[in-house]
Coordinates of C-alpha atoms and ligand atoms in Angstrom, one line a residue:
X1 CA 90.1 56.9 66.8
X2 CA 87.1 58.4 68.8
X3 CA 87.9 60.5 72.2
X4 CA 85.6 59.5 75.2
X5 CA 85.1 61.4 78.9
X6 CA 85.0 60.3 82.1
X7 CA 84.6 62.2 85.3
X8 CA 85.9 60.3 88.9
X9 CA 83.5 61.4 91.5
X10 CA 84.4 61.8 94.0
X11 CA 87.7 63.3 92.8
X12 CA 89.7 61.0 95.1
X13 CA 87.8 57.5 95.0
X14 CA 90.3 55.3 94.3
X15 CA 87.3 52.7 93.5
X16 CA 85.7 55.0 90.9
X17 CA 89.0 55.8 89.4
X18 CA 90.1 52.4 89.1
X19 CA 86.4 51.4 87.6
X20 CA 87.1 54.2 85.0
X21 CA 90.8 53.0 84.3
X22 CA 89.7 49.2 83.8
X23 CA 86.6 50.2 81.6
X24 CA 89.1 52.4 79.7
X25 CA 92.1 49.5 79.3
X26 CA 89.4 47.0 78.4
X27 CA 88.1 48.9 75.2
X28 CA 91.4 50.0 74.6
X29 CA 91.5 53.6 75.1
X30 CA 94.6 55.4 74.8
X31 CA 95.5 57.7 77.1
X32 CA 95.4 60.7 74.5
X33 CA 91.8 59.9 74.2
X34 CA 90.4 60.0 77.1
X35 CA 89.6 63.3 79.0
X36 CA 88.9 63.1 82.6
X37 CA 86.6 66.1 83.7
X38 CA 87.3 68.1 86.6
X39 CA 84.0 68.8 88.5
X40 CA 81.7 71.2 87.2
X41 CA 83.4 71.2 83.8
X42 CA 82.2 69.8 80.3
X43 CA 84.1 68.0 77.8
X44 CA 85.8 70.8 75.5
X45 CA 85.7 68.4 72.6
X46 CA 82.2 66.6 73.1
X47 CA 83.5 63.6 73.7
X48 CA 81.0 61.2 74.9
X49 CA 81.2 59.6 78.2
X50 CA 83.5 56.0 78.4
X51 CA 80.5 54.7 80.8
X52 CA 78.3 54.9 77.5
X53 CA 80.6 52.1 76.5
X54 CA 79.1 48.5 77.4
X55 CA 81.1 46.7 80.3
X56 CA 84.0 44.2 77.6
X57 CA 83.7 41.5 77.7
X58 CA 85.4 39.3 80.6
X59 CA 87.9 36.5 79.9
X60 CA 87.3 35.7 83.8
X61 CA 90.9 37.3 84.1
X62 CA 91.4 40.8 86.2
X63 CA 94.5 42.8 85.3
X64 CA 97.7 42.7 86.8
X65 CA 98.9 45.8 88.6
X66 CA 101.8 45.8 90.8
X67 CA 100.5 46.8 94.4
X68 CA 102.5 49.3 94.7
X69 CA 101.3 51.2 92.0
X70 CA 97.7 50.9 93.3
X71 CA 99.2 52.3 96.9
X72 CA 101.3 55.4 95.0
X73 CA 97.5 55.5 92.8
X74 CA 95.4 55.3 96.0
X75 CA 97.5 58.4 97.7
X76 CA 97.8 60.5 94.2
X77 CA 94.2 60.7 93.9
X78 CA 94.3 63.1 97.2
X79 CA 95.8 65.3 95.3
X80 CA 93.7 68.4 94.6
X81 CA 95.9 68.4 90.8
X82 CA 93.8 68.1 88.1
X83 CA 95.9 65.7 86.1
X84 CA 96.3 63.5 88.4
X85 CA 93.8 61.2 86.9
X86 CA 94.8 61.3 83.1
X87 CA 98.6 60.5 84.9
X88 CA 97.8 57.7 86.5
X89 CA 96.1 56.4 83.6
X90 CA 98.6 57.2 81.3
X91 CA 101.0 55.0 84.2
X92 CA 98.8 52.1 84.2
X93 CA 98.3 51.8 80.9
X94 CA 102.3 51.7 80.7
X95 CA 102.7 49.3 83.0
X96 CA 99.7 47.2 81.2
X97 CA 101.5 47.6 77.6
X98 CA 104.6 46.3 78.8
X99 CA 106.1 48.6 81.0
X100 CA 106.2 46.7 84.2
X101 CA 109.0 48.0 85.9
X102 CA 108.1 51.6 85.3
X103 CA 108.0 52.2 89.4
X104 CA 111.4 51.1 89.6
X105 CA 112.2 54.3 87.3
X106 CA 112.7 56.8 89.1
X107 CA 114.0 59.6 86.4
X108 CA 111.0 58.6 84.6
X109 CA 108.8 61.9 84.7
X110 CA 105.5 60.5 85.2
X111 CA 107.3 58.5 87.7
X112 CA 108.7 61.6 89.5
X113 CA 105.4 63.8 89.1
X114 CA 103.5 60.6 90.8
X115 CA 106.1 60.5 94.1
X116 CA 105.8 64.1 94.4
X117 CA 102.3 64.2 94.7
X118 CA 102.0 61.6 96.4
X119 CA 104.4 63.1 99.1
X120 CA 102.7 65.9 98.6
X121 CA 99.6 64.5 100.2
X122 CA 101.4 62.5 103.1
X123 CA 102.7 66.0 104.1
X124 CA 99.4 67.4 104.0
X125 CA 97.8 64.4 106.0
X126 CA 101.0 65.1 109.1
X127 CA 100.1 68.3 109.1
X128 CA 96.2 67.7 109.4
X129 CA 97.2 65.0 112.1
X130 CA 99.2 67.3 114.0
X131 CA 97.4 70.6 113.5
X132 CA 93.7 70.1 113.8
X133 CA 92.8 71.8 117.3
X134 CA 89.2 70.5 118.3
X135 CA 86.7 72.9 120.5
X136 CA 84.3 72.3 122.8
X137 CA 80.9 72.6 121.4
X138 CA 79.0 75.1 124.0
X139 CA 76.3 73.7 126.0
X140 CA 77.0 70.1 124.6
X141 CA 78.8 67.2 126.4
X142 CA 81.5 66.1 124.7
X143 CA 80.9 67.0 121.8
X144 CA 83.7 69.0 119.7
X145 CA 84.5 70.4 116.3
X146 CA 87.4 71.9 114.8
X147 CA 88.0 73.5 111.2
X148 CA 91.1 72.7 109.1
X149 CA 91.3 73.9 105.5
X150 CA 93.3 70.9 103.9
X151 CA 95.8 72.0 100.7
X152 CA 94.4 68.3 99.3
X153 CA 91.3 65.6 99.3
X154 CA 93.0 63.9 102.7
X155 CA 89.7 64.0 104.9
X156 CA 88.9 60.9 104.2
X157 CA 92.4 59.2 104.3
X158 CA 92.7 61.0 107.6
X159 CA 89.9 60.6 109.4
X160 CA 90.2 57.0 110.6
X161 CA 93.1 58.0 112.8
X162 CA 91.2 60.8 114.5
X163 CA 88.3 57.7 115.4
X164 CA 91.1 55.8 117.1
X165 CA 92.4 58.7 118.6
X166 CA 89.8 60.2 119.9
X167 CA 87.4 57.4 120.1
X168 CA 85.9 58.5 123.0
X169 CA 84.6 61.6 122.0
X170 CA 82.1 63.0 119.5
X171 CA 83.9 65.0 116.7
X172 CA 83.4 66.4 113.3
X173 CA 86.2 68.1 111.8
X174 CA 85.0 70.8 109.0
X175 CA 86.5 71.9 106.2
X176 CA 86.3 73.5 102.8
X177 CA 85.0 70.8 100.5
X178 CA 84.3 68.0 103.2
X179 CA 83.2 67.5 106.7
X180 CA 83.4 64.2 108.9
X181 CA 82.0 64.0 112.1
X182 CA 82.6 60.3 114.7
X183 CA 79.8 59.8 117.0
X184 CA 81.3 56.9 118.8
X185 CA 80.8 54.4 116.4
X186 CA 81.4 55.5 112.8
X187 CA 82.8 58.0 110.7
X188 CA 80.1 59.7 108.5
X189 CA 81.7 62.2 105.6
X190 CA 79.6 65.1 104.1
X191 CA 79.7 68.5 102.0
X192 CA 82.0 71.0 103.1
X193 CA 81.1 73.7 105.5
X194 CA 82.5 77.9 106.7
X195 CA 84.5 78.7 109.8
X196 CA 81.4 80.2 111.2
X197 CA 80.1 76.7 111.7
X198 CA 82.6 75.7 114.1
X199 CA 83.1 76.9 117.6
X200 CA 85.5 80.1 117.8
X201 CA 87.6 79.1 121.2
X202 CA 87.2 77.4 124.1
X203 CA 88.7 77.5 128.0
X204 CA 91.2 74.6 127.7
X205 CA 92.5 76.8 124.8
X206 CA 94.6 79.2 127.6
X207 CA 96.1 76.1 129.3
X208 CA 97.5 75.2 126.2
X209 CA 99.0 78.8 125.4
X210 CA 100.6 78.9 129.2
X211 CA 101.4 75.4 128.4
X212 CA 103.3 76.6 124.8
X213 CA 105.1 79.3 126.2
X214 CA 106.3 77.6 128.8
X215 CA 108.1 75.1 126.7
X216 CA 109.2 77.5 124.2
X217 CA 112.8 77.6 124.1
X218 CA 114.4 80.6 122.6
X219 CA 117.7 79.4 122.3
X220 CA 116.9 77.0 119.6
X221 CA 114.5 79.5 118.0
X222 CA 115.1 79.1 114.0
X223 CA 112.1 80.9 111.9
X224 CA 113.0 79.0 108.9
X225 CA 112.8 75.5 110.1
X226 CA 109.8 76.6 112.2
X227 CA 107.8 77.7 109.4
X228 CA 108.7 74.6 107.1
X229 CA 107.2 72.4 110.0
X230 CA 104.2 74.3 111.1
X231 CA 103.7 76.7 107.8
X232 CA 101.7 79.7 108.5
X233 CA 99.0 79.0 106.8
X234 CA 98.4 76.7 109.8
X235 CA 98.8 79.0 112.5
X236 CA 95.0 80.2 112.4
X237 CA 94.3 76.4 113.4
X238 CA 96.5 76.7 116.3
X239 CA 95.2 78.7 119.7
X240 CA 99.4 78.9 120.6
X241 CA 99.9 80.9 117.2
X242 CA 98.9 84.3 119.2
X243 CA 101.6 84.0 121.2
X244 CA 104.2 83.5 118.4
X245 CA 105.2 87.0 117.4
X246 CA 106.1 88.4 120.4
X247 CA 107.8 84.6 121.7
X248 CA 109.9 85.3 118.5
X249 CA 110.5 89.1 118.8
X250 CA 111.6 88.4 122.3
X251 CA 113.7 85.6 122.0
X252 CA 116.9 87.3 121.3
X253 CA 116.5 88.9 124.8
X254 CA 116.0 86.3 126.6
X255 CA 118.8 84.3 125.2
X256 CA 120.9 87.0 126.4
X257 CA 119.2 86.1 129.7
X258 CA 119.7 82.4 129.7
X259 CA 123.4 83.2 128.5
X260 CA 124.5 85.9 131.8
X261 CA 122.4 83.1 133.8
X262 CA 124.5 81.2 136.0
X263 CA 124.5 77.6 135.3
X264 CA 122.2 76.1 137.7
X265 CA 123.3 73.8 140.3
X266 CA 122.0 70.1 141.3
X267 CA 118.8 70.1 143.0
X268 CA 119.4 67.0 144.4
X269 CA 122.1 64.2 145.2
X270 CA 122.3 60.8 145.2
X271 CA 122.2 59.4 148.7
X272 CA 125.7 58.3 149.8
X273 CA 125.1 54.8 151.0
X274 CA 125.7 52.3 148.6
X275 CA 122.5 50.9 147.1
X276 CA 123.1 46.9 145.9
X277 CA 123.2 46.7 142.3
X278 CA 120.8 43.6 141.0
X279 CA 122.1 43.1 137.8
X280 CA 120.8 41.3 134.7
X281 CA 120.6 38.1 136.3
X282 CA 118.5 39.3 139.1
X283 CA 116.8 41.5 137.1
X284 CA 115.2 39.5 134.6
X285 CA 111.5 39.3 135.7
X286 CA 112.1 42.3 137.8
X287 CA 108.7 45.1 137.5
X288 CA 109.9 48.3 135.7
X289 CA 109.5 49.8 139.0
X290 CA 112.1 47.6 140.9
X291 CA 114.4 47.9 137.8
X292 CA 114.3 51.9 138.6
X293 CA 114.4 52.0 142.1
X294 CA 117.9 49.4 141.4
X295 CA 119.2 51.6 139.4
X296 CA 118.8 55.0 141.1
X297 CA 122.2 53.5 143.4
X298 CA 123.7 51.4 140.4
X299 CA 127.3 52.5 141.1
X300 CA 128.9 50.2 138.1
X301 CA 130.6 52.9 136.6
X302 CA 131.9 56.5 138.0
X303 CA 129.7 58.1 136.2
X304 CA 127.2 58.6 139.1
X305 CA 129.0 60.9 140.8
X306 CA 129.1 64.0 139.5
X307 CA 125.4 63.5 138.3
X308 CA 122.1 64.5 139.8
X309 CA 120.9 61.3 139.7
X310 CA 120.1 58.3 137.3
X311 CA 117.9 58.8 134.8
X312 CA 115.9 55.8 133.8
X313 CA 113.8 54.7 131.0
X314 CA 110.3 56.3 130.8
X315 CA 107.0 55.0 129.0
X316 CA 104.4 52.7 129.0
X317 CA 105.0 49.4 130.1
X318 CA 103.7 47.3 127.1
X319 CA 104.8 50.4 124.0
X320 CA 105.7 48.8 121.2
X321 CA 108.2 51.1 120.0
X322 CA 111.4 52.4 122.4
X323 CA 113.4 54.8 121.5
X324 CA 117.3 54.8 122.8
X325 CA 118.9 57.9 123.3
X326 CA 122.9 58.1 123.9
X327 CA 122.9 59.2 127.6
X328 CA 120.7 61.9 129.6
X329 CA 121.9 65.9 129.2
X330 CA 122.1 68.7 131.2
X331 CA 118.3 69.5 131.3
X332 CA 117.8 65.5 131.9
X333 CA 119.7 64.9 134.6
X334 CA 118.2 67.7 137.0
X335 CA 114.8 66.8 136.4
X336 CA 115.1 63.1 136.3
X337 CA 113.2 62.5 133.0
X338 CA 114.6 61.6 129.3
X339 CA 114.3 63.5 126.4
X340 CA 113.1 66.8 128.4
X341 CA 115.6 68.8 126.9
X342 CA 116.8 70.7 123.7
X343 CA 117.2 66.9 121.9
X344 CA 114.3 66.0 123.3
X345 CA 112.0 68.9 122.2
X346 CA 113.6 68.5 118.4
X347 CA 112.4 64.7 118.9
X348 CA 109.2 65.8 120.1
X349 CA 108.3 68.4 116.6
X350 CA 109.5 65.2 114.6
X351 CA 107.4 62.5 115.7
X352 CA 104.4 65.3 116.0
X353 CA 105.5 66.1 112.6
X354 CA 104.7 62.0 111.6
X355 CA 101.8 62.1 113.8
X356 CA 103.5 59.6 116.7
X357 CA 102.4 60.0 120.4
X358 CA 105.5 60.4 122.3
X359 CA 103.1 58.9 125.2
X360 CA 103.0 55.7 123.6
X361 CA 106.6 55.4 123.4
X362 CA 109.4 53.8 125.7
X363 CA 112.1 56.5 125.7
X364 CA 115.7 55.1 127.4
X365 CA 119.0 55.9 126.8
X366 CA 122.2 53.3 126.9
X367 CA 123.9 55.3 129.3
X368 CA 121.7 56.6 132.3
X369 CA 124.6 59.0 133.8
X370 CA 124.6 62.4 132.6
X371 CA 128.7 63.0 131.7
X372 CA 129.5 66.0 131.5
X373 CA 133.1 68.4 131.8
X374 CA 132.4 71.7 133.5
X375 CA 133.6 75.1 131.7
X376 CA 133.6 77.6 133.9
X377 CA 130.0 77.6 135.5
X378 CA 128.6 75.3 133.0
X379 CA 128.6 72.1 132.2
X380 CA 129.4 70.9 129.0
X381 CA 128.1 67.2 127.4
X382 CA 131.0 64.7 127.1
X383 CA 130.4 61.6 125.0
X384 CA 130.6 58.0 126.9
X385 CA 132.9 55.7 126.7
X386 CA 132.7 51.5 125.8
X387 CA 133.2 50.9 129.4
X388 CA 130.9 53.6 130.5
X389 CA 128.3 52.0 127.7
X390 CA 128.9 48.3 128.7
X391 CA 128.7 48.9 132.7
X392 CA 125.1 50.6 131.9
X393 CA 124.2 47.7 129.4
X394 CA 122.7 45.3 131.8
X395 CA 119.7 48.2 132.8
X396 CA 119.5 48.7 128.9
X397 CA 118.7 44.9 128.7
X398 CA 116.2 44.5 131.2
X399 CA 114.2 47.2 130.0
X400 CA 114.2 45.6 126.5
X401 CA 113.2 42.4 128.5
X402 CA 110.1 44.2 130.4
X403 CA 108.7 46.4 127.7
X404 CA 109.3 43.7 124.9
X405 CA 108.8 46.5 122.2
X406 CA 108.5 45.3 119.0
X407 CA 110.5 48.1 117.3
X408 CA 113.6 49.9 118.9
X409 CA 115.1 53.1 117.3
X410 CA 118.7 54.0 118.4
X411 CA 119.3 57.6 118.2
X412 CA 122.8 58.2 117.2
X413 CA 125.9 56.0 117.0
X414 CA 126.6 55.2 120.8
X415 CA 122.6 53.9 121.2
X416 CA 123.1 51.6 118.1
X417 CA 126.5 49.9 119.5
X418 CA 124.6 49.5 122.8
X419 CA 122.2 47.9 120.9
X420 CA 123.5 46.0 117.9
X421 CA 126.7 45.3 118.9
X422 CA 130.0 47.4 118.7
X423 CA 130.5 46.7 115.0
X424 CA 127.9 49.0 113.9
X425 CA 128.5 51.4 111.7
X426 CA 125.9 54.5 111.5
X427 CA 127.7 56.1 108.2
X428 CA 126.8 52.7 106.7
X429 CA 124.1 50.7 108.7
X430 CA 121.5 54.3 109.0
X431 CA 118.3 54.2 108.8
X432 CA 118.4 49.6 107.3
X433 CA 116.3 47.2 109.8
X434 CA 117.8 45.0 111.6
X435 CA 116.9 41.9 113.6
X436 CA 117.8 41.2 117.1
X437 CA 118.4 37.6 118.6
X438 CA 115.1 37.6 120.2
X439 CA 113.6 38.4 116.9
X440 CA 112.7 42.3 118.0
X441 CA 113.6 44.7 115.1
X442 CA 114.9 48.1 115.0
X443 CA 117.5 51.0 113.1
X444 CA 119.2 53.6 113.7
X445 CA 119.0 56.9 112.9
X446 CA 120.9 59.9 113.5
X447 CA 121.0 61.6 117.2
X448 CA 118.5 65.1 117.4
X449 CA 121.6 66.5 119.2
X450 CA 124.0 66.3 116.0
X451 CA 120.8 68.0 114.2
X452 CA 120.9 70.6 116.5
X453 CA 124.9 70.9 116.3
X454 CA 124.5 71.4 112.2
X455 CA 125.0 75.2 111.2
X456 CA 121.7 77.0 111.4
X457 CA 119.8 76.9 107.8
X458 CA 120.0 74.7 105.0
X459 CA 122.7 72.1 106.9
X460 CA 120.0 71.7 109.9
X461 CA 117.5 71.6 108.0
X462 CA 118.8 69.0 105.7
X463 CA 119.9 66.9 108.6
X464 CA 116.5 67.1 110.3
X465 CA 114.9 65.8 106.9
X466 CA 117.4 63.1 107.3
X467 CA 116.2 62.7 111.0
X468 CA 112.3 62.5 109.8
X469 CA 112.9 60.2 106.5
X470 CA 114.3 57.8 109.1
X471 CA 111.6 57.9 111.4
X472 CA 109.0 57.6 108.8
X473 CA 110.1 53.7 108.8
X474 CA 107.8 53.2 111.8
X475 CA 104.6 54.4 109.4
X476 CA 105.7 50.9 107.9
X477 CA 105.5 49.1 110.6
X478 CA 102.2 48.0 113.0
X479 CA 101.5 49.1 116.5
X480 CA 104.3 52.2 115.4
X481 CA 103.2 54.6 117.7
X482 CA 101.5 56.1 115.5
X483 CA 97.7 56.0 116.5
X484 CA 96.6 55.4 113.1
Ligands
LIG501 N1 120.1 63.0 124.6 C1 120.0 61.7 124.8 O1 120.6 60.9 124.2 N2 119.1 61.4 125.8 C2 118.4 62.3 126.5 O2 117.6 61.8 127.3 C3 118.6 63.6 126.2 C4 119.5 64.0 125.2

């Protein structure tokens, strides 16, 4: 039986790989004899090249391929492996001899080698989404370049969502082996390129430092989890990395700070005269605006008052994804806002992790009463009750009524009763889709507060990759967020 070559160029062209792979299956070419040649390299056994081989003959049939082996094929070939090629062959021609289920396998190793790389590179492509920091190009008007140095072939898989991103602007992002630069209207992909080609730092670059220190919480500081979401290898990309080692080194004293801190005290009360409630049947039609302004008096439950003040819904009007939050925290209910504090900055590094704009989102909560016991001088979160859950329901509604969000994403167990109905079950029903009356969709996952409440290390971490995996359900879904 006579070996043959064949080299995919580019490396990660799912078109040339799959015009390889058919040409190969047509003339019947084993796996074992077929080498597929890295760039640059020769065939160590002379084999000649498969495209020497005339195009078979066609029966006028093409070959059947699950499409969901072309998607894992079509993400594998990022991959900067070398045998990524010969392993998707060796797949295919599985699945084309009879072996049709193989995906389903999942202790199959070629099976198990595919997922991993092919997580491999969506990793990669969140970090490329979340880390590439573009600078202004000096006497140009917007015009800006960053550099990125990729572990895998993901320029062009990423680059689409930086053109809807940043539409507006002209880019090129640079890296080792590829560049791509957006002048408006299309993407156009090149050779590679050297730091020196793209600027060094620009003046927005201090806001954003002032900015990162200022959010920087120190309490929550864990150098583990830090590093497995923004790896260090990244920090050269980021303008806020200079500021890291001495945020970390002094984050132990300023805990001690925050700790001999006396809690703070409202800022602000509710007025005392009694606002009227419009409830859901008034509601319905109601702006956004009216539905906050209502509910800064709602009095339907006692919650209001010990709290600062209601804290409603936030987001844009027509997002298409709203998140639902249990009910505001400390940090929440003196500023106003949702998701400003500890919970909310652990939400925050996950969707930036998945490459979601929190700005595009609707973020609520089915309680809109911070309750709370106080200890001593501070004031300690204290779960809501049914009737604390159903007085606030009627705001919950009407917010799902005005934004009309496709998607909704219950965060933690008391969001998802609010929402689905008080059989729910988040031990059973985490993380599955389920379909509202009104036809909207929407899961459940687990609450960033119980992440934070796991013991430091491997228990939060594992419950934050449980908090992620969940999330990534919205990559599955259109108008996610997401901006790709
Ligand atoms: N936890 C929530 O459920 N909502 C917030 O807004 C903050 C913390």
């Amino acid at each position: 039986m006579s070996r043959w070559s064949v080299r995919v160029d580019p490396a990660w062209s799912v078109q040339a790989w799959r015009d390889a792979a058919r040409l190969g299956l047509q003339h019947g070419v084993a796996p074992e004899h077929l080498d597929w040649l890295q760039e640059g390299h020769a065939s160590l056994l002379d084999a000649p090249p498969l495209a020497s081989l005339p195009p078979a003959e066609s029966d006028g049939k093409t070959i059947p391929v699950p499409k969901s082996f072309v998607e894992l094929a079509s993400t594998c070939l990022c991959h900067s492996d070398p045998q990524r090629h010969a392993l998707l062959y060796r797949m295919l021609w599985r699945i084309v001899h009879g072996e049709r289920d193989l995906l389903t396998n999942p202790a199959d190793p070629d099976v198990l080698r595919a997922m991993a790389l092919g997580q491999a590179v969506r990793r990669d492509s969140h970090k490329m989404k979340a880390f590439v920091r573009f600078r202004e190009v000096p006497g140009e008007d917007n015009a800006f370049i960053a550099w990125f140095e990729p572990e895998h072939h993901i320029v062009d898989r990423v680059a689409p969502f930086f053109a809807r991103r940043f539409a507006g602007m002209r880019w090129a992002i640079l890296t080792p082996t590829r560049s791509v630069r957006w002048d408006g209207q299309e993407l156009a992909f090149g050779p590679g390129s050297k730091q020196a080609d793209a600027p060094v730092e620009d003046a927005r670059e201090e806001l954003w430092r002032t900015y990162y220190a200022n959010i920087f919480n120190p309490a929550r500081l864990n150098t583990r989890m830090m590093q497995q979401e923004m790896p260090t290898r990244y920090w050269k990309h980021l303008p806020e990395a200079s500021l890291l080692p001495t945020l970390v080194r002094d984050a132990g004293d300023r805990v001690q700070e925050m700790h001999d801190r006396e809690a703070q005290a409202p800022q602000r009360r509710i007025p005392e005269q009694h606002i009227p409630l419009r409830g859901p049947a008034t509601a319905n039609g109601d702006s956004l605006d009216e539905l906050r302004t209502a509910a800064a008096g709602c009095r339907r439950c006692p919650l209001w008052e010990p709290a600062t003040q209601t804290v409603f819904g936030e987001g844009p009007r027509d997002a298409q994804v709203m998140f639902v939050g249990e009910q505001p925290g400390d940090s929440e209910d003196l500023s106003g806002h949702p998701f400003v504090g500890p919970a909310g900055q652990l939400l925050n590094r996950a969707l930036q992790a998945l490459g979601i704009d929190r700005s595009t989102l609707y973020l609520t909560n089915a309680v809109k009463h911070f309750r709370y016991e106080r200890r001593g001088k501070k004031r300690i979160h204290s779960k809501p009750q049914v009737t604390h859950i159903n007085a606030c329901r009627p705001w919950l509604l009407a917010e799902i009524e005005q934004v009309s969000p496709k998607v909704i994403v219950c965060l933690g167990a008391s969001a998802a009763r609010a929402v689905f109905g008080p059989g729910f079950n988040l031990g059973r029903d985490r993380g599955r889709w389920h379909t509202l009356e009104d036809g909207t969709r929407g899961f459940a996952t687990v609450h960033p507060s119980w992440v934070l409440r796991q013991p430091v290390g491997a228990a939060q971490e594992e419950a934050y990759r449980l908090l992620l995996g969940d999330l990534e359900r919205l990559s599955t879904h259109a108008g996610n967020g997401r901006t790709e």
